[in-house]
mmCIF file of C-alpha atoms in Angstrom:
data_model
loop_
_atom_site.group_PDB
_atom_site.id
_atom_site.type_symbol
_atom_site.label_atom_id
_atom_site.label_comp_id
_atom_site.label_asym_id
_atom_site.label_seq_id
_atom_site.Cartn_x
_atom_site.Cartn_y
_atom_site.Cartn_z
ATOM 1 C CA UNK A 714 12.098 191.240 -14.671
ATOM 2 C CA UNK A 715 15.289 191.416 -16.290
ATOM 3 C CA UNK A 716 18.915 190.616 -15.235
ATOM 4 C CA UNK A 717 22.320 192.612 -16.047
ATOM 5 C CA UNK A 718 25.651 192.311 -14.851
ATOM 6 C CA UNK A 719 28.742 194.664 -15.050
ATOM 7 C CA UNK A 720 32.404 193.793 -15.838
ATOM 8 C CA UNK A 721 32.765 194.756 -12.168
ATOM 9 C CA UNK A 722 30.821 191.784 -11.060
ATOM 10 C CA UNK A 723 27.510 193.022 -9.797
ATOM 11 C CA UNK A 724 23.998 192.374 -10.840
ATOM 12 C CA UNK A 725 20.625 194.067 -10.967
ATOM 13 C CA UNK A 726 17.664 192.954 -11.350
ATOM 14 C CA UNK A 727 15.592 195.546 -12.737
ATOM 15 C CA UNK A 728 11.830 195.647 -11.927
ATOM 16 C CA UNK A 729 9.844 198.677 -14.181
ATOM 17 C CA UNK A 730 11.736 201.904 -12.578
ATOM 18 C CA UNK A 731 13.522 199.742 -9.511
ATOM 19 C CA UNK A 732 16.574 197.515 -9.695
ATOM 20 C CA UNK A 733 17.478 195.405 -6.808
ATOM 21 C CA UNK A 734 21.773 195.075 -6.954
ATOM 22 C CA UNK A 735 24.258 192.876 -5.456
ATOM 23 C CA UNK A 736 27.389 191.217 -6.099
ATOM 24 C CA UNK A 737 27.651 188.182 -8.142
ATOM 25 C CA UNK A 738 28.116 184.453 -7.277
ATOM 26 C CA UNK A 739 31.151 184.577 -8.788
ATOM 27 C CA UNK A 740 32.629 187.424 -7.193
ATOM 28 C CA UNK A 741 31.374 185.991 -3.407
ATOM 29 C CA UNK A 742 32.839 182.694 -4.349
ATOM 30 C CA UNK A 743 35.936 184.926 -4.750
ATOM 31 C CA UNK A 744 35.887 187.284 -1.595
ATOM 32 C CA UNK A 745 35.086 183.712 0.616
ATOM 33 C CA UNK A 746 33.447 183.947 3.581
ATOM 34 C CA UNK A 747 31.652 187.773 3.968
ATOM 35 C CA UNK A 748 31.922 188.877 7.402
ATOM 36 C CA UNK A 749 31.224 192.414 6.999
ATOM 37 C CA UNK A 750 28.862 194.461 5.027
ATOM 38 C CA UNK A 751 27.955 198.327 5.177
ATOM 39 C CA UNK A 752 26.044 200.615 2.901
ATOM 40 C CA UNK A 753 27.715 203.891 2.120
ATOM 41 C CA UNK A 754 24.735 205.843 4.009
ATOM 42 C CA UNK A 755 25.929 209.063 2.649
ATOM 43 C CA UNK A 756 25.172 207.703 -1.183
ATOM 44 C CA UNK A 757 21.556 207.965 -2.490
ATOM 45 C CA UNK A 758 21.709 209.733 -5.395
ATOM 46 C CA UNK A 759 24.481 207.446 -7.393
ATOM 47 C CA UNK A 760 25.997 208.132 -10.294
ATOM 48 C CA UNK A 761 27.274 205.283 -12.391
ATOM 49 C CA UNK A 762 30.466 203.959 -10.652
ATOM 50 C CA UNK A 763 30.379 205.471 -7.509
ATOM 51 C CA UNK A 764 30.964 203.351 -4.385
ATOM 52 C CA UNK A 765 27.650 202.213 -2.567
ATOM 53 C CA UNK A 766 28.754 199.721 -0.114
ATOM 54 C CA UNK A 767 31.893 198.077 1.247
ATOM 55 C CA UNK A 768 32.198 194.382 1.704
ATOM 56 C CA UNK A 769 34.353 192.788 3.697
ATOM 57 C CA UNK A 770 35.392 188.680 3.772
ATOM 58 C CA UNK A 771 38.118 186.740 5.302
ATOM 59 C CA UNK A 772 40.280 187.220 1.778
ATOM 60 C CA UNK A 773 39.834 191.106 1.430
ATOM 61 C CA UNK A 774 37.849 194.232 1.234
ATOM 62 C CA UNK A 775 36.307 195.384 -1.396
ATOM 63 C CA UNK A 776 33.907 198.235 -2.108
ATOM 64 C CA UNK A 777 30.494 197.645 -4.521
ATOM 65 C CA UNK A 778 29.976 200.262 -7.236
ATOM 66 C CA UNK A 779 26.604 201.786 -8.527
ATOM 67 C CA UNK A 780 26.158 200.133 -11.874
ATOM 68 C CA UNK A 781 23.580 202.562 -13.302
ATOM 69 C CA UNK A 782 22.809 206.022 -12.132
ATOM 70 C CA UNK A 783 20.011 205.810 -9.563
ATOM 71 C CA UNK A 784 18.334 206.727 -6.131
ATOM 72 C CA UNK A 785 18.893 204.394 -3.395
ATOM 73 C CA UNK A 786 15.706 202.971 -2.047
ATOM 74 C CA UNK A 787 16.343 200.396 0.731
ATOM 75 C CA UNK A 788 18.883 198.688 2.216
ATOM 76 C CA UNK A 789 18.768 195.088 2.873
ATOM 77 C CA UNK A 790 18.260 195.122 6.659
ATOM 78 C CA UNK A 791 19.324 191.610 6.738
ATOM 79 C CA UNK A 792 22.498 191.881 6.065
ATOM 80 C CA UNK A 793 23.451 193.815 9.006
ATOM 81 C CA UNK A 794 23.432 191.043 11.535
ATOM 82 C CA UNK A 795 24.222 188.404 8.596
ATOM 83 C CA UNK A 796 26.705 189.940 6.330
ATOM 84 C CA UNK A 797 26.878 186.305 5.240
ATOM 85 C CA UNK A 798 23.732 186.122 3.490
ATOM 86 C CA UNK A 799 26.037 187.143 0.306
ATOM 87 C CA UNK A 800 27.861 184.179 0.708
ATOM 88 C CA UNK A 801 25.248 182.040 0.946
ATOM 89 C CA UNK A 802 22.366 183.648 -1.432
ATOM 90 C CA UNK A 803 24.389 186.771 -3.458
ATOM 91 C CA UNK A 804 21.695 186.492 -5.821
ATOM 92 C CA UNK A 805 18.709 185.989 -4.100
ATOM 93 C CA UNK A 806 18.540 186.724 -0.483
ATOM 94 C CA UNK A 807 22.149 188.734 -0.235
ATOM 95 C CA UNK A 808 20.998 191.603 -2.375
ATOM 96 C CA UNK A 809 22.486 194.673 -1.208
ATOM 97 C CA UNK A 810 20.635 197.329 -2.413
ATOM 98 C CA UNK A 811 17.281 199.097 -4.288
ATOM 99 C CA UNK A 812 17.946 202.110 -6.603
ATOM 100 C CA UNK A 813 15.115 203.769 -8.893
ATOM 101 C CA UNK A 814 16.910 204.069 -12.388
ATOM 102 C CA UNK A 815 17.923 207.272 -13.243
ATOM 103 C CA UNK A 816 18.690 206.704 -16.789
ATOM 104 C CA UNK A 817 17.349 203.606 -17.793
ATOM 105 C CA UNK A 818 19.379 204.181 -20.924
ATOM 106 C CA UNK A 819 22.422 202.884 -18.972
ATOM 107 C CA UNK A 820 21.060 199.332 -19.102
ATOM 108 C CA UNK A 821 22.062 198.766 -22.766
ATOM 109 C CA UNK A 822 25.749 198.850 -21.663
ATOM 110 C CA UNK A 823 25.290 195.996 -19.393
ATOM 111 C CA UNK A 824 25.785 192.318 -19.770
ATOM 112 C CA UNK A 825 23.307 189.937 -20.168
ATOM 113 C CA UNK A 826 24.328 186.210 -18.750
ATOM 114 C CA UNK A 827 25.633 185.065 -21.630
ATOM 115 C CA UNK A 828 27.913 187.485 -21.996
ATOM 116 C CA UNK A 829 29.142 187.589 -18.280
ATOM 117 C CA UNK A 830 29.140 183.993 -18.299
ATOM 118 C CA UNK A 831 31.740 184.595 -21.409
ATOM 119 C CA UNK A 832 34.000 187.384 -19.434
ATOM 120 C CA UNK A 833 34.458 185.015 -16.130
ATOM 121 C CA UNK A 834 35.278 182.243 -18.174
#
């Protein structure tokens, strides 16, 4: 099991083929409170940057991005009645999303936590 992020603050953990993806705990602390999620239902075969999900918190909207090309999966059916699971747990139990990697190449572009840890600051 291995962990990337993207400059665009989400994470995956990647698991042989599958990664599980969400949005950082830095980027929830910065939305606030989540009161709205919703997976773009349309999007299951993703190309690298397209937008997967919307979130919504008391600050703003903002929409989630594929970080890899991919297949979606799943859907975390928790978050439907408890958007604020993202809040709460963004990397554990507020996952968003499971893709199987496309291009497992992709990964190499990625951050590890060091280096994410450097671009937040």
């Amino acid at each position: 099991m291995t962990l990337y992020f993207t400059k665009e603050h989400e994470w995956l953990r990647v698991e042989g083929d599958v990664a599980v993806v969400g949005i950082t705990k830095h980027a929830a602390s910065e939305l606030g409170e989540i009161v709205f999620f919703e997976l773009n239902s349309s999007a299951n075969d993703l190309q690298q940057g397209d937008s997967v999900a919307v979130v919504e918190s008391v600050k703003a909207a903002s929409d989630v991005y594929a970080p890899v090309n991919g297949v979606v999966i799943e859907g975390n059916p928790d978050l439907a009645n408890n958007p604020d699971l993202i809040s709460s747990d963004p990397e554990g139990n507020g996952w968003m999303l499971k893709m199987t990697l496309t291009d497992k190449a992709q990964l190499a572009d990625l951050l590890d936590a060091e280096a994410y840890a450097a671009l937040i600051g």
